[in-house]
Amino acid sequence: MALSESSSGIPADELPFPEIVELNVGGQVYITRYSTLISIPDSLLGEMFTRKSAEGLARDTKGRFFVDRDGFLFRYILDYMRDQQLVLPDHFPERRRLKREAEFFNLPELVKMLAPKISRQNSLGDDGCQSDPEESSPTADTSHSLATLGAAAAACARLAQGVGSRDGGDGRRSGFITIGYRGSYTLGRDSHTDAKFRRVARIMVCGKTLLAKEVFGDTLNESRDPDRPPERYTSRYYLKFTFLEQAFDKLANAGFSMVACNSTGTCAFAHEQTDDKMWTSYTEYVFYRE
């Protein structure tokens, strides 16, 4: 049975919005209840959907309400609006960006939840050496946490020195570097000579920033992760060239040897009217230097 009046104070039979609302947020489609969108009246969504008319709200070609924000992170915004609780995956790497989204949607309590904190449980075994640690802001009662952080940092430094000491005295540190690429080609039905290969679009680099810069130098594109500290790991770098042999040469010249590789592939028909098949693969090569 329909309610006689909504939480916005407008009679239910006069609401310009349906009970189930479809949203297009940055290309991602979400379907939720109208009551969820107005659950926090002072929020941006609350203000959008408590107006007396839907006129003026942007819509996509299918009539869904459109919001030009990050479609992936909006799932956490919507989850919070359902029950005012924040649950994130372990080692969530985009906390700062989600905080920016919470500020845009005018959710001050969620912004507070996402603010940087120093954990009293911080230790080398959990957060001390993570590649994406949370930022910390000292307060009057965090001296114990700061001491723990200092001990963890010192332990990380000792570990790094220990790794560097296993290089035979030539100053080069040991470690792993993984490079990966996606490839595809179309294979005709007649013979293998009909195969049409696409060039490698991008060679990805995963490893310690220090090692990656040492091996690839100016040919390393750091634009996706420009502020990564030297002793941290990253998987967002890629090379400015697209020849695997060139990458292999640079790794070999730096004393690295290939220790493992793997590849996965999928196949699909390239065209509905032909038997041509499109093969797509992702391959990784793991290199190590003692």
PDB file of C-alpha atoms in Angstrom:
ATOM      1  CA  MET A   1       0.000   0.000   0.000  1.00  0.00           C
ATOM      2  CA  ALA A   2       1.434   3.390  -0.959  1.00  0.00           C
ATOM      3  CA  LEU A   3       2.310   5.842   1.789  1.00  0.00           C
ATOM      4  CA  SER A   4       0.167   8.941   1.978  1.00  0.00           C
ATOM      5  CA  GLU A   5       3.198  11.186   2.441  1.00  0.00           C
ATOM      6  CA  SER A   6       6.880  10.706   1.685  1.00  0.00           C
ATOM      7  CA  SER A   7       9.776  11.559   3.997  1.00  0.00           C
ATOM      8  CA  SER A   8      10.259  14.765   1.975  1.00  0.00           C
ATOM      9  CA  GLY A   9       6.831  16.038   3.042  1.00  0.00           C
ATOM     10  CA  ILE A  10       5.316  15.765  -0.441  1.00  0.00           C
ATOM     11  CA  PRO A  11       2.212  13.551  -0.844  1.00  0.00           C
ATOM     12  CA  ALA A  12       3.242  10.241  -2.396  1.00  0.00           C
ATOM     13  CA  ASP A  13       0.804  10.512  -5.278  1.00  0.00           C
ATOM     14  CA  GLU A  14       2.337  13.871  -6.252  1.00  0.00           C
ATOM     15  CA  LEU A  15       5.992  12.809  -6.254  1.00  0.00           C
ATOM     16  CA  PRO A  16       7.703  13.373  -9.615  1.00  0.00           C
ATOM     17  CA  PHE A  17       9.936  10.328  -9.073  1.00  0.00           C
ATOM     18  CA  PRO A  18       9.121   6.602  -9.183  1.00  0.00           C
ATOM     19  CA  GLU A  19       9.615   4.302  -6.222  1.00  0.00           C
ATOM     20  CA  ILE A  20      12.484   2.565  -8.078  1.00  0.00           C
ATOM     21  CA  VAL A  21      14.983   5.018  -9.599  1.00  0.00           C
ATOM     22  CA  GLU A  22      17.574   4.273 -12.285  1.00  0.00           C
ATOM     23  CA  LEU A  23      20.818   6.253 -12.202  1.00  0.00           C
ATOM     24  CA  ASN A  24      23.633   6.525 -14.715  1.00  0.00           C
ATOM     25  CA  VAL A  25      26.760   7.573 -12.804  1.00  0.00           C
ATOM     26  CA  GLY A  26      29.729   8.046 -15.096  1.00  0.00           C
ATOM     27  CA  GLY A  27      28.477   5.295 -17.403  1.00  0.00           C
ATOM     28  CA  GLN A  28      27.689   2.815 -14.587  1.00  0.00           C
ATOM     29  CA  VAL A  29      23.990   2.014 -14.112  1.00  0.00           C
ATOM     30  CA  TYR A  30      22.548   1.782 -10.595  1.00  0.00           C
ATOM     31  CA  ILE A  31      18.997   0.896  -9.572  1.00  0.00           C
ATOM     32  CA  THR A  32      17.859   1.858  -6.095  1.00  0.00           C
ATOM     33  CA  ARG A  33      14.836   2.927  -4.086  1.00  0.00           C
ATOM     34  CA  TYR A  34      13.710   6.517  -4.042  1.00  0.00           C
ATOM     35  CA  SER A  35      13.763   6.374  -0.225  1.00  0.00           C
ATOM     36  CA  THR A  36      17.501   5.578  -0.316  1.00  0.00           C
ATOM     37  CA  LEU A  37      18.298   8.659  -2.385  1.00  0.00           C
ATOM     38  CA  ILE A  38      16.498  10.989   0.035  1.00  0.00           C
ATOM     39  CA  SER A  39      17.636   9.217   3.221  1.00  0.00           C
ATOM     40  CA  ILE A  40      20.094  12.065   3.935  1.00  0.00           C
ATOM     41  CA  PRO A  41      18.072  15.216   3.154  1.00  0.00           C
ATOM     42  CA  ASP A  42      21.014  17.681   3.193  1.00  0.00           C
ATOM     43  CA  SER A  43      23.055  15.589   0.756  1.00  0.00           C
ATOM     44  CA  LEU A  44      23.329  16.450  -2.928  1.00  0.00           C
ATOM     45  CA  LEU A  45      21.183  13.460  -3.898  1.00  0.00           C
ATOM     46  CA  GLY A  46      18.672  14.322  -1.194  1.00  0.00           C
ATOM     47  CA  GLU A  47      18.307  17.817  -2.606  1.00  0.00           C
ATOM     48  CA  MET A  48      18.100  16.530  -6.188  1.00  0.00           C
ATOM     49  CA  PHE A  49      15.291  14.093  -5.513  1.00  0.00           C
ATOM     50  CA  THR A  50      13.133  16.068  -3.087  1.00  0.00           C
ATOM     51  CA  ARG A  51      12.376  18.853  -5.548  1.00  0.00           C
ATOM     52  CA  LYS A  52       8.822  19.181  -6.784  1.00  0.00           C
ATOM     53  CA  SER A  53       9.741  18.534 -10.401  1.00  0.00           C
ATOM     54  CA  ALA A  54      12.245  16.328 -12.194  1.00  0.00           C
ATOM     55  CA  GLU A  55      12.748  19.009 -14.819  1.00  0.00           C
ATOM     56  CA  GLY A  56      16.294  20.310 -14.981  1.00  0.00           C
ATOM     57  CA  LEU A  57      17.884  17.014 -13.898  1.00  0.00           C
ATOM     58  CA  ALA A  58      20.236  15.574 -16.512  1.00  0.00           C
ATOM     59  CA  ARG A  59      19.193  12.319 -18.172  1.00  0.00           C
ATOM     60  CA  ASP A  60      20.900   9.904 -20.543  1.00  0.00           C
ATOM     61  CA  THR A  61      19.474   8.645 -23.840  1.00  0.00           C
ATOM     62  CA  LYS A  62      17.409   5.996 -22.024  1.00  0.00           C
ATOM     63  CA  GLY A  63      15.840   8.430 -19.594  1.00  0.00           C
ATOM     64  CA  ARG A  64      17.965   7.492 -16.579  1.00  0.00           C
ATOM     65  CA  PHE A  65      19.071  10.294 -14.271  1.00  0.00           C
ATOM     66  CA  PHE A  66      22.692  11.117 -15.077  1.00  0.00           C
ATOM     67  CA  VAL A  67      25.432  12.140 -12.627  1.00  0.00           C
ATOM     68  CA  ASP A  68      28.843  12.937 -14.077  1.00  0.00           C
ATOM     69  CA  ARG A  69      31.010  11.372 -11.346  1.00  0.00           C
ATOM     70  CA  ASP A  70      33.137   8.261 -10.812  1.00  0.00           C
ATOM     71  CA  GLY A  71      30.809   5.340 -11.519  1.00  0.00           C
ATOM     72  CA  PHE A  72      32.989   2.780  -9.726  1.00  0.00           C
ATOM     73  CA  LEU A  73      33.272   4.690  -6.442  1.00  0.00           C
ATOM     74  CA  PHE A  74      29.569   5.580  -6.414  1.00  0.00           C
ATOM     75  CA  ARG A  75      28.757   2.065  -5.207  1.00  0.00           C
ATOM     76  CA  TYR A  76      30.280   2.982  -1.830  1.00  0.00           C
ATOM     77  CA  ILE A  77      28.361   6.271  -1.743  1.00  0.00           C
ATOM     78  CA  LEU A  78      25.120   4.393  -2.368  1.00  0.00           C
ATOM     79  CA  ASP A  79      25.950   1.720   0.225  1.00  0.00           C
ATOM     80  CA  TYR A  80      26.538   4.437   2.803  1.00  0.00           C
ATOM     81  CA  MET A  81      23.214   6.103   2.025  1.00  0.00           C
ATOM     82  CA  ARG A  82      21.381   2.820   2.619  1.00  0.00           C
ATOM     83  CA  ASP A  83      22.403   2.398   6.274  1.00  0.00           C
ATOM     84  CA  GLN A  84      24.931   5.182   7.069  1.00  0.00           C
ATOM     85  CA  GLN A  85      27.728   2.650   7.538  1.00  0.00           C
ATOM     86  CA  LEU A  86      31.044   2.412   5.724  1.00  0.00           C
ATOM     87  CA  VAL A  87      32.405  -0.999   4.699  1.00  0.00           C
ATOM     88  CA  LEU A  88      35.404  -1.033   2.347  1.00  0.00           C
ATOM     89  CA  PRO A  89      37.434  -3.930   0.922  1.00  0.00           C
ATOM     90  CA  ASP A  90      40.749  -4.816   2.567  1.00  0.00           C
ATOM     91  CA  HIS A  91      43.686  -2.704   1.356  1.00  0.00           C
ATOM     92  CA  PHE A  92      41.336  -0.295  -0.430  1.00  0.00           C
ATOM     93  CA  PRO A  93      43.675   1.910  -2.557  1.00  0.00           C
ATOM     94  CA  GLU A  94      41.303   4.769  -3.439  1.00  0.00           C
ATOM     95  CA  ARG A  95      40.324   6.112  -0.051  1.00  0.00           C
ATOM     96  CA  ARG A  96      41.423   9.659  -0.907  1.00  0.00           C
ATOM     97  CA  ARG A  97      39.370   9.676  -4.120  1.00  0.00           C
ATOM     98  CA  LEU A  98      36.331   8.290  -2.276  1.00  0.00           C
ATOM     99  CA  LYS A  99      36.685  11.095   0.274  1.00  0.00           C
ATOM    100  CA  ARG A 100      36.568  13.583  -2.604  1.00  0.00           C
ATOM    101  CA  GLU A 101      33.374  11.913  -3.883  1.00  0.00           C
ATOM    102  CA  ALA A 102      31.838  12.100  -0.399  1.00  0.00           C
ATOM    103  CA  GLU A 103      32.616  15.822  -0.322  1.00  0.00           C
ATOM    104  CA  PHE A 104      30.970  16.297  -3.719  1.00  0.00           C
ATOM    105  CA  PHE A 105      27.799  14.472  -2.632  1.00  0.00           C
ATOM    106  CA  ASN A 106      27.768  16.553   0.586  1.00  0.00           C
ATOM    107  CA  LEU A 107      28.076  13.667   3.049  1.00  0.00           C
ATOM    108  CA  PRO A 108      30.044  15.194   5.972  1.00  0.00           C
ATOM    109  CA  GLU A 109      29.792  12.146   8.238  1.00  0.00           C
ATOM    110  CA  LEU A 110      31.223   9.920   5.506  1.00  0.00           C
ATOM    111  CA  VAL A 111      34.012  12.467   4.950  1.00  0.00           C
ATOM    112  CA  LYS A 112      34.906  12.151   8.647  1.00  0.00           C
ATOM    113  CA  MET A 113      34.992   8.342   8.367  1.00  0.00           C
ATOM    114  CA  LEU A 114      37.390   8.610   5.447  1.00  0.00           C
ATOM    115  CA  ALA A 115      39.692  11.128   7.118  1.00  0.00           C
ATOM    116  CA  PRO A 116      43.280   9.863   7.705  1.00  0.00           C
ATOM    117  CA  LYS A 117      43.881   8.184  11.047  1.00  0.00           C
ATOM    118  CA  ILE A 118      46.789   6.594  12.895  1.00  0.00           C
ATOM    119  CA  SER A 119      45.927   3.146  14.172  1.00  0.00           C
ATOM    120  CA  ARG A 120      47.153   2.094  17.618  1.00  0.00           C
ATOM    121  CA  GLN A 121      47.454  -1.420  16.228  1.00  0.00           C
ATOM    122  CA  ASN A 122      49.871  -0.323  13.498  1.00  0.00           C
ATOM    123  CA  SER A 123      52.878  -2.619  13.334  1.00  0.00           C
ATOM    124  CA  LEU A 124      55.311  -4.112  10.850  1.00  0.00           C
ATOM    125  CA  GLY A 125      53.081  -7.152  10.543  1.00  0.00           C
ATOM    126  CA  ASP A 126      50.060  -5.223   9.254  1.00  0.00           C
ATOM    127  CA  ASP A 127      50.373  -1.632   8.025  1.00  0.00           C
ATOM    128  CA  GLY A 128      54.068  -0.901   8.429  1.00  0.00           C
ATOM    129  CA  CYS A 129      55.157  -1.954   4.950  1.00  0.00           C
ATOM    130  CA  GLN A 130      52.017  -1.661   2.875  1.00  0.00           C
ATOM    131  CA  SER A 131      52.425  -0.230  -0.602  1.00  0.00           C
ATOM    132  CA  ASP A 132      49.408   2.063  -0.140  1.00  0.00           C
ATOM    133  CA  PRO A 133      49.396   3.146   3.530  1.00  0.00           C
ATOM    134  CA  GLU A 134      46.771   5.487   4.886  1.00  0.00           C
ATOM    135  CA  GLU A 135      47.957   9.016   5.568  1.00  0.00           C
ATOM    136  CA  SER A 136      48.260   9.956   9.234  1.00  0.00           C
ATOM    137  CA  SER A 137      47.708  13.194  11.163  1.00  0.00           C
ATOM    138  CA  PRO A 138      49.334  13.330  14.658  1.00  0.00           C
ATOM    139  CA  THR A 139      47.201  14.191  17.676  1.00  0.00           C
ATOM    140  CA  ALA A 140      47.964  14.635  21.347  1.00  0.00           C
ATOM    141  CA  ASP A 141      47.282  11.007  22.263  1.00  0.00           C
ATOM    142  CA  THR A 142      49.120   9.272  19.412  1.00  0.00           C
ATOM    143  CA  SER A 143      52.670   9.181  20.764  1.00  0.00           C
ATOM    144  CA  HIS A 144      52.529   5.405  21.143  1.00  0.00           C
ATOM    145  CA  SER A 145      51.330   5.012  17.547  1.00  0.00           C
ATOM    146  CA  LEU A 146      54.057   7.338  16.276  1.00  0.00           C
ATOM    147  CA  ALA A 147      56.691   5.308  18.110  1.00  0.00           C
ATOM    148  CA  THR A 148      55.309   2.127  16.583  1.00  0.00           C
ATOM    149  CA  LEU A 149      55.348   3.712  13.135  1.00  0.00           C
ATOM    150  CA  GLY A 150      58.963   4.753  13.666  1.00  0.00           C
ATOM    151  CA  ALA A 151      59.941   1.226  14.644  1.00  0.00           C
ATOM    152  CA  ALA A 152      58.139  -0.166  11.610  1.00  0.00           C
ATOM    153  CA  ALA A 153      59.889   2.299   9.308  1.00  0.00           C
ATOM    154  CA  ALA A 154      63.260   1.390  10.794  1.00  0.00           C
ATOM    155  CA  ALA A 155      62.500  -2.306  10.317  1.00  0.00           C
ATOM    156  CA  CYS A 156      61.572  -1.670   6.686  1.00  0.00           C
ATOM    157  CA  ALA A 157      64.850   0.181   6.203  1.00  0.00           C
ATOM    158  CA  ARG A 158      66.804  -2.703   7.713  1.00  0.00           C
ATOM    159  CA  LEU A 159      65.029  -5.125   5.408  1.00  0.00           C
ATOM    160  CA  ALA A 160      65.890  -2.950   2.417  1.00  0.00           C
ATOM    161  CA  GLN A 161      69.538  -2.780   3.498  1.00  0.00           C
ATOM    162  CA  GLY A 162      69.579  -6.543   3.904  1.00  0.00           C
ATOM    163  CA  VAL A 163      68.272  -6.974   0.371  1.00  0.00           C
ATOM    164  CA  GLY A 164      70.875  -4.554  -0.938  1.00  0.00           C
ATOM    165  CA  SER A 165      73.683  -6.409   0.832  1.00  0.00           C
ATOM    166  CA  ARG A 166      72.985  -9.558  -1.178  1.00  0.00           C
ATOM    167  CA  ASP A 167      74.284  -8.071  -4.404  1.00  0.00           C
ATOM    168  CA  GLY A 168      77.871  -9.254  -4.237  1.00  0.00           C
ATOM    169  CA  GLY A 169      79.169  -5.795  -3.305  1.00  0.00           C
ATOM    170  CA  ASP A 170      78.487  -4.077  -6.653  1.00  0.00           C
ATOM    171  CA  GLY A 171      75.830  -1.731  -5.201  1.00  0.00           C
ATOM    172  CA  ARG A 172      72.907  -3.286  -7.093  1.00  0.00           C
ATOM    173  CA  ARG A 173      69.924  -4.459  -5.125  1.00  0.00           C
ATOM    174  CA  SER A 174      68.192  -7.746  -5.617  1.00  0.00           C
ATOM    175  CA  GLY A 175      64.497  -7.896  -6.429  1.00  0.00           C
ATOM    176  CA  PHE A 176      61.745  -8.819  -8.848  1.00  0.00           C
ATOM    177  CA  ILE A 177      60.359  -6.926 -11.831  1.00  0.00           C
ATOM    178  CA  THR A 178      57.287  -8.163 -13.702  1.00  0.00           C
ATOM    179  CA  ILE A 179      56.364  -6.928 -17.152  1.00  0.00           C
ATOM    180  CA  GLY A 180      53.058  -7.742 -18.820  1.00  0.00           C
ATOM    181  CA  TYR A 181      51.197  -6.952 -22.003  1.00  0.00           C
ATOM    182  CA  ARG A 182      47.920  -7.663 -23.762  1.00  0.00           C
ATOM    183  CA  GLY A 183      47.910  -8.933 -27.308  1.00  0.00           C
ATOM    184  CA  SER A 184      45.321  -9.944 -29.882  1.00  0.00           C
ATOM    185  CA  TYR A 185      45.079 -11.243 -33.406  1.00  0.00           C
ATOM    186  CA  THR A 186      42.381 -12.359 -35.826  1.00  0.00           C
ATOM    187  CA  LEU A 187      42.716 -15.782 -37.439  1.00  0.00           C
ATOM    188  CA  GLY A 188      40.914 -16.560 -40.675  1.00  0.00           C
ATOM    189  CA  ARG A 189      39.330 -19.908 -41.400  1.00  0.00           C
ATOM    190  CA  ASP A 190      41.506 -20.777 -44.409  1.00  0.00           C
ATOM    191  CA  SER A 191      45.056 -20.908 -43.050  1.00  0.00           C
ATOM    192  CA  HIS A 192      47.421 -19.442 -40.517  1.00  0.00           C
ATOM    193  CA  THR A 193      48.711 -17.058 -43.159  1.00  0.00           C
ATOM    194  CA  ASP A 194      45.485 -15.092 -42.764  1.00  0.00           C
ATOM    195  CA  ALA A 195      46.345 -14.115 -39.200  1.00  0.00           C
ATOM    196  CA  LYS A 196      46.196 -10.362 -38.588  1.00  0.00           C
ATOM    197  CA  PHE A 197      48.232  -9.331 -35.574  1.00  0.00           C
ATOM    198  CA  ARG A 198      47.787  -6.126 -33.623  1.00  0.00           C
ATOM    199  CA  ARG A 199      50.849  -4.459 -32.191  1.00  0.00           C
ATOM    200  CA  VAL A 200      51.394  -4.446 -28.444  1.00  0.00           C
ATOM    201  CA  ALA A 201      49.561  -1.394 -27.134  1.00  0.00           C
ATOM    202  CA  ARG A 202      51.352  -1.021 -23.801  1.00  0.00           C
ATOM    203  CA  ILE A 203      53.943  -2.884 -21.720  1.00  0.00           C
ATOM    204  CA  MET A 204      53.102  -2.691 -18.011  1.00  0.00           C
ATOM    205  CA  VAL A 205      55.757  -2.719 -15.269  1.00  0.00           C
ATOM    206  CA  CYS A 206      55.290  -4.011 -11.722  1.00  0.00           C
ATOM    207  CA  GLY A 207      57.957  -3.844  -9.029  1.00  0.00           C
ATOM    208  CA  LYS A 208      59.801  -1.518  -6.694  1.00  0.00           C
ATOM    209  CA  THR A 209      59.962   2.033  -7.957  1.00  0.00           C
ATOM    210  CA  LEU A 210      63.711   2.177  -7.326  1.00  0.00           C
ATOM    211  CA  LEU A 211      64.426  -0.919  -9.440  1.00  0.00           C
ATOM    212  CA  ALA A 212      62.044   0.072 -12.234  1.00  0.00           C
ATOM    213  CA  LYS A 213      63.674   3.494 -12.594  1.00  0.00           C
ATOM    214  CA  GLU A 214      67.155   1.975 -12.494  1.00  0.00           C
ATOM    215  CA  VAL A 215      66.400  -0.489 -15.297  1.00  0.00           C
ATOM    216  CA  PHE A 216      64.212   1.591 -17.627  1.00  0.00           C
ATOM    217  CA  GLY A 217      65.284   5.177 -16.855  1.00  0.00           C
ATOM    218  CA  ASP A 218      63.666   7.782 -19.101  1.00  0.00           C
ATOM    219  CA  THR A 219      61.757   5.111 -21.025  1.00  0.00           C
ATOM    220  CA  LEU A 220      59.565   4.504 -17.946  1.00  0.00           C
ATOM    221  CA  ASN A 221      56.234   6.345 -17.970  1.00  0.00           C
ATOM    222  CA  GLU A 222      55.357   7.298 -14.377  1.00  0.00           C
ATOM    223  CA  SER A 223      52.322   9.455 -15.154  1.00  0.00           C
ATOM    224  CA  ARG A 224      49.821   7.058 -13.517  1.00  0.00           C
ATOM    225  CA  ASP A 225      51.758   6.887 -10.218  1.00  0.00           C
ATOM    226  CA  PRO A 226      54.113   9.896 -10.118  1.00  0.00           C
ATOM    227  CA  ASP A 227      54.687  10.199  -6.349  1.00  0.00           C
ATOM    228  CA  ARG A 228      55.496   6.606  -5.414  1.00  0.00           C
ATOM    229  CA  PRO A 229      58.415   6.469  -2.882  1.00  0.00           C
ATOM    230  CA  PRO A 230      61.539   4.550  -4.037  1.00  0.00           C
ATOM    231  CA  GLU A 231      61.079   1.578  -1.689  1.00  0.00           C
ATOM    232  CA  ARG A 232      57.374   1.078  -2.438  1.00  0.00           C
ATOM    233  CA  TYR A 233      55.904  -1.268  -5.010  1.00  0.00           C
ATOM    234  CA  THR A 234      53.787  -0.154  -7.923  1.00  0.00           C
ATOM    235  CA  SER A 235      51.880  -1.844 -10.735  1.00  0.00           C
ATOM    236  CA  ARG A 236      50.891   1.336 -12.595  1.00  0.00           C
ATOM    237  CA  TYR A 237      54.052   2.132 -14.534  1.00  0.00           C
ATOM    238  CA  TYR A 238      54.337   1.353 -18.226  1.00  0.00           C
ATOM    239  CA  LEU A 239      57.005   1.748 -20.893  1.00  0.00           C
ATOM    240  CA  LYS A 240      57.154   4.448 -23.531  1.00  0.00           C
ATOM    241  CA  PHE A 241      58.088   1.860 -26.181  1.00  0.00           C
ATOM    242  CA  THR A 242      56.164  -1.236 -27.277  1.00  0.00           C
ATOM    243  CA  PHE A 243      58.903  -3.749 -28.175  1.00  0.00           C
ATOM    244  CA  LEU A 244      59.222  -6.640 -25.732  1.00  0.00           C
ATOM    245  CA  GLU A 245      62.729  -7.405 -26.984  1.00  0.00           C
ATOM    246  CA  GLN A 246      63.825  -3.908 -26.007  1.00  0.00           C
ATOM    247  CA  ALA A 247      62.463  -4.438 -22.494  1.00  0.00           C
ATOM    248  CA  PHE A 248      64.236  -7.811 -22.287  1.00  0.00           C
ATOM    249  CA  ASP A 249      67.521  -6.206 -23.379  1.00  0.00           C
ATOM    250  CA  LYS A 250      67.300  -3.535 -20.677  1.00  0.00           C
ATOM    251  CA  LEU A 251      66.546  -6.121 -17.996  1.00  0.00           C
ATOM    252  CA  ALA A 252      69.396  -8.366 -19.158  1.00  0.00           C
ATOM    253  CA  ASN A 253      71.836  -5.443 -19.212  1.00  0.00           C
ATOM    254  CA  ALA A 254      70.832  -4.647 -15.625  1.00  0.00           C
ATOM    255  CA  GLY A 255      71.604  -8.222 -14.515  1.00  0.00           C
ATOM    256  CA  PHE A 256      68.048  -9.586 -14.368  1.00  0.00           C
ATOM    257  CA  SER A 257      67.129 -13.096 -15.496  1.00  0.00           C
ATOM    258  CA  MET A 258      63.696 -14.436 -16.387  1.00  0.00           C
ATOM    259  CA  VAL A 259      62.477 -16.881 -13.742  1.00  0.00           C
ATOM    260  CA  ALA A 260      58.821 -17.398 -14.697  1.00  0.00           C
ATOM    261  CA  CYS A 261      56.156 -16.485 -17.223  1.00  0.00           C
ATOM    262  CA  ASN A 262      52.458 -17.147 -17.704  1.00  0.00           C
ATOM    263  CA  SER A 263      49.758 -16.348 -20.209  1.00  0.00           C
ATOM    264  CA  THR A 264      45.982 -16.528 -20.454  1.00  0.00           C
ATOM    265  CA  GLY A 265      43.876 -16.337 -23.585  1.00  0.00           C
ATOM    266  CA  THR A 266      40.302 -16.130 -24.800  1.00  0.00           C
ATOM    267  CA  CYS A 267      38.722 -16.674 -28.181  1.00  0.00           C
ATOM    268  CA  ALA A 268      35.620 -15.190 -29.779  1.00  0.00           C
ATOM    269  CA  PHE A 269      34.186 -14.812 -33.265  1.00  0.00           C
ATOM    270  CA  ALA A 270      35.375 -11.510 -34.730  1.00  0.00           C
ATOM    271  CA  HIS A 271      32.373 -11.160 -37.062  1.00  0.00           C
ATOM    272  CA  GLU A 272      28.943 -12.739 -36.963  1.00  0.00           C
ATOM    273  CA  GLN A 273      28.942 -13.356 -40.732  1.00  0.00           C
ATOM    274  CA  THR A 274      32.362 -15.065 -40.913  1.00  0.00           C
ATOM    275  CA  ASP A 275      34.316 -17.766 -39.172  1.00  0.00           C
ATOM    276  CA  ASP A 276      37.169 -15.419 -38.282  1.00  0.00           C
ATOM    277  CA  LYS A 277      38.187 -15.748 -34.654  1.00  0.00           C
ATOM    278  CA  MET A 278      39.646 -13.061 -32.403  1.00  0.00           C
ATOM    279  CA  TRP A 279      42.227 -14.318 -29.899  1.00  0.00           C
ATOM    280  CA  THR A 280      43.072 -12.102 -26.941  1.00  0.00           C
ATOM    281  CA  SER A 281      45.794 -12.877 -24.434  1.00  0.00           C
ATOM    282  CA  TYR A 282      47.532 -11.406 -21.403  1.00  0.00           C
ATOM    283  CA  THR A 283      51.138 -12.442 -20.741  1.00  0.00           C
ATOM    284  CA  GLU A 284      53.481 -11.737 -17.857  1.00  0.00           C
ATOM    285  CA  TYR A 285      57.215 -12.284 -17.515  1.00  0.00           C
ATOM    286  CA  VAL A 286      58.885 -12.325 -14.096  1.00  0.00           C
ATOM    287  CA  PHE A 287      62.534 -11.249 -13.839  1.00  0.00           C
ATOM    288  CA  TYR A 288      64.808 -11.513 -10.796  1.00  0.00           C
ATOM    289  CA  ARG A 289      68.244 -10.165  -9.929  1.00  0.00           C
ATOM    290  CA  GLU A 290      70.274 -11.672  -7.122  1.00  0.00           C
TER     291      GLU A 290
END
